[in-house]
Coordinates of C-alpha atoms and ligand atoms in Angstrom, one line a residue:
X1 CA 85.6 99.7 106.8
X2 CA 81.9 98.6 106.5
X3 CA 80.1 99.4 103.1
X4 CA 77.2 101.9 104.4
X5 CA 74.9 100.1 101.9
X6 CA 75.6 96.4 102.3
X7 CA 77.7 96.3 105.6
X8 CA 80.3 94.4 103.9
X9 CA 83.8 95.0 104.8
X10 CA 85.7 97.2 102.0
X11 CA 89.0 98.4 101.6
X12 CA 90.2 102.1 102.0
X13 CA 91.9 103.6 99.0
X14 CA 92.8 107.0 99.7
X15 CA 93.5 109.2 102.8
X16 CA 93.3 112.9 102.0
X17 CA 94.2 114.0 105.5
X18 CA 92.5 116.6 107.7
X19 CA 90.0 118.6 105.6
X20 CA 87.7 121.4 106.6
X21 CA 84.2 121.8 105.1
X22 CA 84.2 122.1 101.5
X23 CA 81.7 125.4 101.7
X24 CA 83.0 126.4 105.1
X25 CA 84.1 129.8 104.0
X26 CA 85.3 132.0 107.0
X27 CA 84.7 135.6 107.6
X28 CA 88.0 135.7 109.6
X29 CA 90.5 133.2 110.8
X30 CA 89.3 131.3 113.7
X31 CA 91.1 129.0 116.2
X32 CA 88.5 126.3 116.4
X33 CA 87.9 125.8 112.5
X34 CA 86.4 122.2 112.0
X35 CA 88.2 119.6 110.4
X36 CA 87.7 115.8 110.0
X37 CA 89.7 113.1 108.4
X38 CA 88.8 112.5 104.8
X39 CA 89.3 109.2 103.8
X40 CA 87.6 107.0 100.9
X41 CA 86.8 103.2 100.6
X42 CA 85.5 101.6 97.8
X43 CA 82.8 98.8 97.2
X44 CA 84.2 97.6 93.8
X45 CA 81.8 94.7 93.8
X46 CA 79.1 97.3 92.7
X47 CA 81.2 100.2 91.7
X48 CA 80.6 102.7 94.8
X49 CA 83.2 105.3 96.5
X50 CA 82.1 106.4 99.9
X51 CA 83.4 108.7 102.3
X52 CA 84.7 106.8 105.6
X53 CA 83.7 109.7 108.0
X54 CA 81.4 112.4 107.1
X55 CA 80.7 115.4 109.2
X56 CA 77.2 116.0 110.7
X57 CA 74.8 117.0 107.7
X58 CA 73.6 119.8 110.0
X59 CA 76.9 121.4 110.1
X60 CA 77.1 121.6 106.3
X61 CA 73.4 122.5 105.4
X62 CA 71.9 125.4 107.1
X63 CA 71.1 129.2 107.0
X64 CA 74.2 130.1 105.5
X65 CA 74.8 127.5 103.0
X66 CA 77.0 128.9 100.3
X67 CA 76.1 127.4 97.1
X68 CA 73.1 128.7 94.8
X69 CA 72.4 127.0 91.7
X70 CA 71.6 130.1 89.9
X71 CA 75.2 131.4 89.9
X72 CA 75.8 129.3 86.6
X73 CA 73.9 130.0 83.4
X74 CA 74.6 126.9 82.1
X75 CA 72.9 125.2 85.2
X76 CA 70.0 127.5 84.7
X77 CA 69.5 126.2 81.2
X78 CA 70.3 122.8 82.3
X79 CA 67.4 122.9 84.8
X80 CA 65.0 124.5 82.4
X81 CA 65.8 121.5 80.3
X82 CA 64.9 118.8 83.0
X83 CA 61.7 120.9 83.6
X84 CA 60.8 120.3 80.1
X85 CA 61.5 116.6 80.2
X86 CA 59.8 116.0 83.6
X87 CA 56.7 118.1 81.9
X88 CA 56.5 115.8 78.8
X89 CA 57.1 112.6 81.1
X90 CA 53.9 113.6 83.2
X91 CA 52.0 114.1 79.9
X92 CA 53.2 110.7 78.5
X93 CA 53.1 108.6 81.5
X94 CA 50.4 110.0 83.7
X95 CA 48.1 111.6 81.2
X96 CA 44.8 110.2 82.9
X97 CA 46.0 111.3 86.4
X98 CA 44.2 114.3 87.6
X99 CA 46.4 114.9 90.6
X100 CA 50.0 115.1 89.2
X101 CA 52.5 115.9 92.2
X102 CA 56.6 116.2 91.6
X103 CA 58.5 116.3 94.7
X104 CA 62.3 117.6 94.2
X105 CA 64.8 116.6 96.7
X106 CA 67.5 119.1 97.4
X107 CA 65.6 122.0 95.4
X108 CA 68.1 124.5 96.5
X109 CA 67.1 128.1 95.3
X110 CA 64.1 126.5 93.3
X111 CA 65.5 126.9 89.8
X112 CA 64.2 123.6 88.4
X113 CA 60.8 123.6 90.2
X114 CA 60.2 127.2 89.4
X115 CA 59.6 126.2 85.8
X116 CA 56.9 123.4 86.6
X117 CA 55.1 126.1 89.0
X118 CA 54.9 128.5 85.9
X119 CA 53.3 125.6 84.1
X120 CA 50.7 125.1 86.9
X121 CA 52.1 121.7 88.0
X122 CA 51.6 120.8 91.8
X123 CA 55.0 120.4 93.0
X124 CA 57.0 120.7 96.4
X125 CA 60.7 121.2 97.0
X126 CA 62.2 119.7 100.1
X127 CA 65.4 121.7 101.2
X128 CA 67.1 121.8 104.4
X129 CA 69.3 124.8 103.9
X130 CA 67.2 127.9 105.0
X131 CA 68.7 130.5 103.2
X132 CA 68.5 129.0 99.6
X133 CA 65.1 127.7 100.5
X134 CA 63.9 131.2 101.2
X135 CA 65.1 132.2 97.6
X136 CA 63.1 129.5 96.2
X137 CA 59.9 130.6 97.9
X138 CA 60.4 134.1 96.4
X139 CA 60.1 132.3 92.9
X140 CA 56.7 130.9 94.1
X141 CA 58.2 127.2 94.8
X142 CA 56.4 125.7 98.2
X143 CA 59.4 124.2 100.1
X144 CA 59.4 122.1 103.0
X145 CA 62.6 123.1 104.8
X146 CA 64.0 119.7 106.1
X147 CA 66.3 116.9 105.3
X148 CA 64.5 114.2 103.3
X149 CA 64.2 110.9 105.2
X150 CA 61.7 108.1 105.5
X151 CA 60.0 110.4 108.2
X152 CA 59.8 113.2 106.0
X153 CA 58.4 110.9 103.1
X154 CA 55.4 110.0 105.7
X155 CA 54.9 113.7 106.7
X156 CA 54.5 114.6 102.7
X157 CA 52.3 111.5 102.6
X158 CA 50.1 113.2 105.4
X159 CA 50.3 116.7 104.3
X160 CA 50.5 116.5 100.8
X161 CA 50.0 113.3 98.6
X162 CA 52.1 110.4 96.7
X163 CA 54.2 111.6 94.0
X164 CA 54.3 111.2 90.4
X165 CA 57.7 112.0 89.8
X166 CA 60.7 112.4 92.2
X167 CA 63.8 114.5 91.1
X168 CA 67.1 115.2 92.8
X169 CA 70.2 116.6 91.2
X170 CA 73.6 116.5 93.1
X171 CA 72.0 115.6 96.4
X172 CA 71.6 111.8 96.6
X173 CA 75.7 111.9 96.9
X174 CA 75.2 113.9 100.0
X175 CA 73.0 111.8 102.0
X176 CA 74.7 109.4 104.3
X177 CA 72.1 106.8 105.1
X178 CA 71.5 105.4 101.4
X179 CA 69.3 102.7 102.6
X180 CA 66.8 105.0 104.4
X181 CA 66.8 107.2 101.2
X182 CA 65.8 104.5 98.9
X183 CA 63.1 103.3 101.4
X184 CA 61.7 106.9 101.5
X185 CA 61.8 107.3 97.8
X186 CA 59.8 104.2 97.3
X187 CA 57.4 105.3 100.1
X188 CA 56.6 108.5 98.5
X189 CA 56.3 107.5 94.9
X190 CA 52.8 106.2 93.5
X191 CA 52.7 102.8 91.9
X192 CA 54.3 103.2 88.5
X193 CA 56.2 106.6 89.7
X194 CA 59.5 107.7 88.5
X195 CA 62.5 108.4 90.2
X196 CA 65.0 110.5 88.3
X197 CA 68.2 111.7 89.9
X198 CA 71.6 112.9 88.6
X199 CA 75.0 113.0 90.6
X200 CA 78.7 113.4 89.5
X201 CA 79.5 109.9 87.7
X202 CA 82.0 107.6 89.3
X203 CA 83.1 106.8 85.8
X204 CA 84.1 110.5 84.8
X205 CA 85.8 110.9 88.2
X206 CA 88.1 107.9 87.6
X207 CA 88.6 108.8 83.9
X208 CA 89.6 112.5 84.5
X209 CA 91.0 111.8 88.2
X210 CA 88.7 114.8 89.4
X211 CA 89.3 113.7 92.8
X212 CA 88.0 117.2 93.9
X213 CA 84.7 115.5 93.7
X214 CA 85.3 114.0 96.8
X215 CA 84.6 116.3 99.7
X216 CA 82.4 116.4 103.1
X217 CA 79.3 116.8 101.3
X218 CA 80.1 113.9 98.6
X219 CA 79.5 111.1 100.8
X220 CA 79.2 108.8 97.6
X221 CA 80.3 108.7 94.1
X222 CA 77.6 106.4 92.1
X223 CA 77.7 104.3 89.1
X224 CA 74.7 102.4 87.3
X225 CA 75.8 99.1 88.9
X226 CA 75.8 100.5 92.5
X227 CA 72.3 102.5 91.8
X228 CA 70.9 99.3 90.4
X229 CA 71.8 97.4 93.4
X230 CA 70.9 100.0 96.0
X231 CA 67.5 101.1 94.8
X232 CA 66.5 97.8 93.4
X233 CA 66.6 96.3 97.0
X234 CA 63.5 98.5 97.7
X235 CA 61.5 98.0 94.6
X236 CA 62.9 100.9 92.6
X237 CA 64.2 99.6 89.2
X238 CA 66.7 101.3 87.3
X239 CA 65.5 101.1 83.6
X240 CA 67.7 104.1 81.8
X241 CA 70.3 106.3 82.2
X242 CA 71.8 109.6 80.5
X243 CA 75.2 110.8 80.5
X244 CA 75.4 114.4 81.3
X245 CA 77.9 117.3 81.0
X246 CA 77.4 118.8 84.1
X247 CA 79.8 119.1 86.9
X248 CA 82.5 117.8 85.1
X249 CA 80.6 114.5 84.0
X250 CA 77.5 113.3 85.5
X251 CA 74.8 110.4 85.1
X252 CA 71.0 110.7 85.5
X253 CA 69.3 107.6 86.6
X254 CA 65.9 106.8 85.6
X255 CA 63.8 104.4 88.1
X256 CA 60.5 103.2 88.3
X257 CA 58.4 101.9 91.0
X258 CA 56.9 98.9 88.8
X259 CA 57.9 95.4 87.6
X260 CA 57.0 96.0 83.8
X261 CA 58.8 98.6 82.2
X262 CA 61.8 97.1 80.5
X263 CA 65.6 98.4 80.5
X264 CA 66.7 100.4 77.6
X265 CA 69.7 99.5 75.3
X266 CA 71.3 102.6 76.7
X267 CA 71.6 101.3 80.0
X268 CA 72.7 97.8 79.0
X269 CA 75.4 99.5 77.0
X270 CA 76.5 101.7 80.2
X271 CA 76.3 98.5 82.3
X272 CA 78.7 96.9 80.0
X273 CA 80.8 99.5 79.6
X274 CA 81.2 99.9 83.3
X275 CA 82.5 96.6 83.5
X276 CA 85.0 97.2 80.4
X277 CA 86.5 100.0 82.1
X278 CA 87.2 98.2 85.5
X279 CA 84.9 100.0 87.7
X280 CA 84.0 96.2 89.5
X281 CA 87.9 95.8 89.9
X282 CA 90.1 96.9 92.8
X283 CA 93.0 97.6 90.6
X284 CA 91.3 100.4 88.6
X285 CA 90.8 102.5 92.1
X286 CA 94.4 101.7 93.3
X287 CA 95.5 103.2 89.9
X288 CA 93.2 106.2 90.6
X289 CA 95.0 106.7 94.1
X290 CA 98.1 106.8 92.5
X291 CA 97.1 109.3 89.8
X292 CA 95.7 111.5 92.7
X293 CA 99.1 111.3 94.5
X294 CA 101.0 112.4 91.5
X295 CA 98.5 115.4 91.2
X296 CA 99.1 116.3 95.0
X297 CA 102.8 116.8 94.1
X298 CA 102.8 118.2 90.5
X299 CA 99.9 120.8 91.1
X300 CA 101.8 122.4 94.0
X301 CA 105.2 122.0 92.2
X302 CA 104.1 124.0 89.0
X303 CA 102.5 126.6 91.0
X304 CA 105.8 127.2 92.9
X305 CA 107.6 127.5 89.7
X306 CA 105.5 130.2 88.3
X307 CA 105.9 132.0 91.5
X308 CA 109.6 131.6 91.3
X309 CA 109.3 133.3 88.3
X310 CA 107.3 136.1 89.8
X311 CA 104.1 135.5 88.0
X312 CA 100.7 136.4 89.6
X313 CA 98.9 133.4 90.2
X314 CA 95.1 133.6 91.0
X315 CA 92.4 131.2 91.3
X316 CA 89.2 131.4 89.1
X317 CA 85.7 130.0 91.0
X318 CA 86.0 129.2 94.8
X319 CA 84.2 126.0 94.3
X320 CA 83.7 123.7 97.2
X321 CA 85.7 121.0 95.3
X322 CA 88.9 123.5 95.5
X323 CA 88.8 122.8 99.0
X324 CA 89.7 119.2 98.6
X325 CA 92.6 120.5 96.0
X326 CA 94.1 123.3 98.0
X327 CA 93.9 121.4 101.4
X328 CA 95.3 118.0 99.7
X329 CA 98.1 119.7 97.7
X330 CA 99.0 122.0 100.5
X331 CA 98.5 125.2 98.5
X332 CA 97.8 128.5 100.3
X333 CA 97.9 132.3 99.8
X334 CA 101.7 132.4 99.7
X335 CA 100.9 130.4 96.3
X336 CA 97.7 131.7 95.2
X337 CA 97.0 135.5 95.8
X338 CA 93.3 135.3 95.9
X339 CA 90.1 133.5 94.2
X340 CA 87.8 135.3 92.2
X341 CA 84.1 134.2 92.5
X342 CA 80.7 135.6 91.4
X343 CA 78.9 134.5 94.7
X344 CA 78.4 137.4 97.0
X345 CA 78.1 135.1 100.1
X346 CA 81.8 133.8 99.3
X347 CA 83.2 137.3 98.6
X348 CA 85.4 138.9 101.2
X349 CA 85.6 135.5 102.9
X350 CA 88.6 133.1 103.2
X351 CA 88.9 129.7 101.8
X352 CA 88.3 126.8 104.1
X353 CA 91.4 125.4 105.9
X354 CA 94.1 127.3 103.3
X355 CA 92.5 130.9 104.1
X356 CA 92.9 132.2 100.6
X357 CA 91.1 135.5 100.2
X358 CA 87.9 135.1 98.0
X359 CA 87.3 138.3 96.0
X360 CA 84.6 139.5 93.6
X361 CA 85.1 139.1 90.0
X362 CA 86.3 142.8 89.2
X363 CA 89.3 141.6 90.6
X364 CA 90.2 139.5 87.8
X365 CA 91.5 142.8 86.2
X366 CA 94.1 143.6 85.7
X367 CA 94.6 140.0 84.4
X368 CA 97.0 137.6 86.3
X369 CA 99.8 135.7 84.3
X370 CA 98.4 132.3 85.7
X371 CA 94.7 131.5 86.6
X372 CA 94.0 128.3 88.4
X373 CA 90.5 127.3 86.8
X374 CA 89.0 125.8 90.2
X375 CA 85.6 125.9 88.5
X376 CA 86.9 123.5 85.5
X377 CA 83.5 122.0 85.4
X378 CA 82.1 125.4 83.9
X379 CA 84.8 125.7 81.4
X380 CA 82.9 126.3 78.4
X381 CA 81.0 129.0 79.9
X382 CA 83.9 130.7 81.3
X383 CA 86.0 130.4 78.2
X384 CA 83.2 132.0 76.5
X385 CA 83.2 134.8 79.1
X386 CA 87.0 135.3 79.1
X387 CA 87.8 135.3 75.5
X388 CA 90.3 138.4 76.4
X389 CA 92.3 136.7 79.0
X390 CA 95.7 136.0 77.3
X391 CA 97.3 134.4 80.4
X392 CA 97.6 130.7 81.2
X393 CA 94.9 128.6 82.5
X394 CA 95.9 125.5 84.7
X395 CA 94.0 122.8 86.7
X396 CA 94.8 120.1 89.3
X397 CA 93.5 117.5 86.7
X398 CA 95.8 114.8 85.7
X399 CA 95.8 115.3 82.0
X400 CA 96.5 118.9 82.3
X401 CA 99.5 118.5 84.7
X402 CA 100.8 115.7 82.2
X403 CA 101.0 118.0 79.3
Ligands
LIG27 N1 70.0 120.4 93.3 C1 70.7 121.8 93.1 C2 71.4 121.8 94.6 C3 72.7 121.0 94.8 S1 73.5 121.4 96.1 C4 71.6 121.7 92.1 O1 71.7 120.7 91.4 O2 72.4 122.6 91.8 C5 72.9 119.8 97.2 C6 71.6 120.5 98.1 O3 70.8 119.5 98.7 C7 71.7 121.7 99.0 O4 70.9 122.8 98.7 C8 71.5 120.9 100.2 O5 70.9 121.8 101.2 C9 70.5 119.8 99.9 N2 70.4 118.6 100.6 C10 71.6 118.4 101.7 N3 71.0 117.1 102.2 C11 69.7 117.1 102.0 C12 68.8 116.1 102.3 N4 69.0 115.1 103.2 N5 67.4 116.4 101.7 C13 67.1 117.2 101.0 N6 68.1 118.1 100.5 C14 69.4 117.9 100.9
LIG28 P1 80.4 124.6 91.1 O1 81.4 123.9 90.4 O2 79.2 124.7 90.6 O3 80.3 123.9 92.5 P2 80.8 123.3 93.7 O4 80.8 124.4 94.7 O5 79.9 122.3 94.3 O6 82.1 122.7 93.6 O7 80.7 126.0 91.8 C1 81.0 127.1 90.7 C2 81.8 128.2 91.5 O8 82.4 129.1 90.6 C3 80.7 129.0 92.3 O9 81.1 129.4 93.4 C4 80.5 130.1 91.4 C5 81.7 130.4 90.6 N1 81.6 130.8 89.2 C6 82.3 132.1 89.0 O10 82.7 132.6 89.8 N2 82.1 132.4 87.8 C7 81.5 131.6 86.8 O11 81.5 132.1 85.5 C8 81.0 130.6 87.1 C9 80.3 129.5 86.0 C10 81.0 129.9 88.3

């Protein structure tokens, strides 16, 4: 397998088998549901996991895209804080620039940019999924309905201007042509401009065995080492990083288009710790693959045991990540009656591949005996809300299954 960044041969570590689209919820069973082979390879020289094959992005990001950032209050708060940080960077770093401009890639329903619009900052969202882009327009966020690429960066330069800051959350890991993406960011930024992006962090996925972060949309899992190599090649220098609690453990990367800013102690520490936790060793990924295999068997086994005891088992949060768990572990409606979810577009539908009904949140009453917390990354928010639930929560995560 070739590394998409370097073209080097890299080893395959896990074959998850035939997989539908993570967000491919169905209105009814269909005979031609789309499946692809989901396998991952690792470029352990730079700490980068990648999907070997990925469906065409147009199949995943379109007018019926199922993920809306505004479904989580925690994420709304998170993006308010991001906007505050961007605002203060604009003030500190670009104080004398009279034409400040911020671009967000994968701006979804506009939750982050809305805050900057309200502070009179000139900004633009770039978002290919029409339905979520429409919501952002309702909040006054100007949005270009397209996939970001080098061509689109030139279009933005022609129709708008160069950016002081480019921000992106949970989207760079979706974009297959990583070299084109890095070139596009370097092209669109002003000299001295900043690129801030955050994505699920490879170190957390390995540590928690959260293999459900691997699905059709997530073509990469990055580390500081891989970000430094990939973007450094195009003149964007990684100078800082910030570990985040979002999405079960993410990393925000800070990159500059200049040669003078020095790298922070934080980043030096993180780069060292990536070496010490084995992110640059093949054996770390082989161990990870074995833990995934354990989860695959044990997760199904314990649910079968609960069903055997006549317990009612339901899922909580029809996440795209749960598509990987359910299809990899071979768990369907015979084991999980339904999944509750607060997203209207998912309700009344069937989960991709396994066809478990998704129901609206009111169905969480009467309380089931067992709840599979598929939205485990929102645990705090959900536990605060479900204080009266006296049943048992379970997850597919290795440490929970080992308990
Ligand atoms: N930033 C939001 C949304 C993440 S979901 C958040 O963190 O909650 C990923 C988003 O990226 C989707 O809305 C998807 O439509 C968009 N996306 C996918 N490929 C893209 C591309 N090439 N350019 C811009 N956006 C893209
Ligand atoms: P999330 O884990 O953010 O993303 P992904 O789909 O990328 O894996 O998805 C959270 C899902 O859980 C989303 O469909 C909304 C749902 N949800 C609830 O049903 N209740 C809640 O309290 C929260 C926080 C989320």
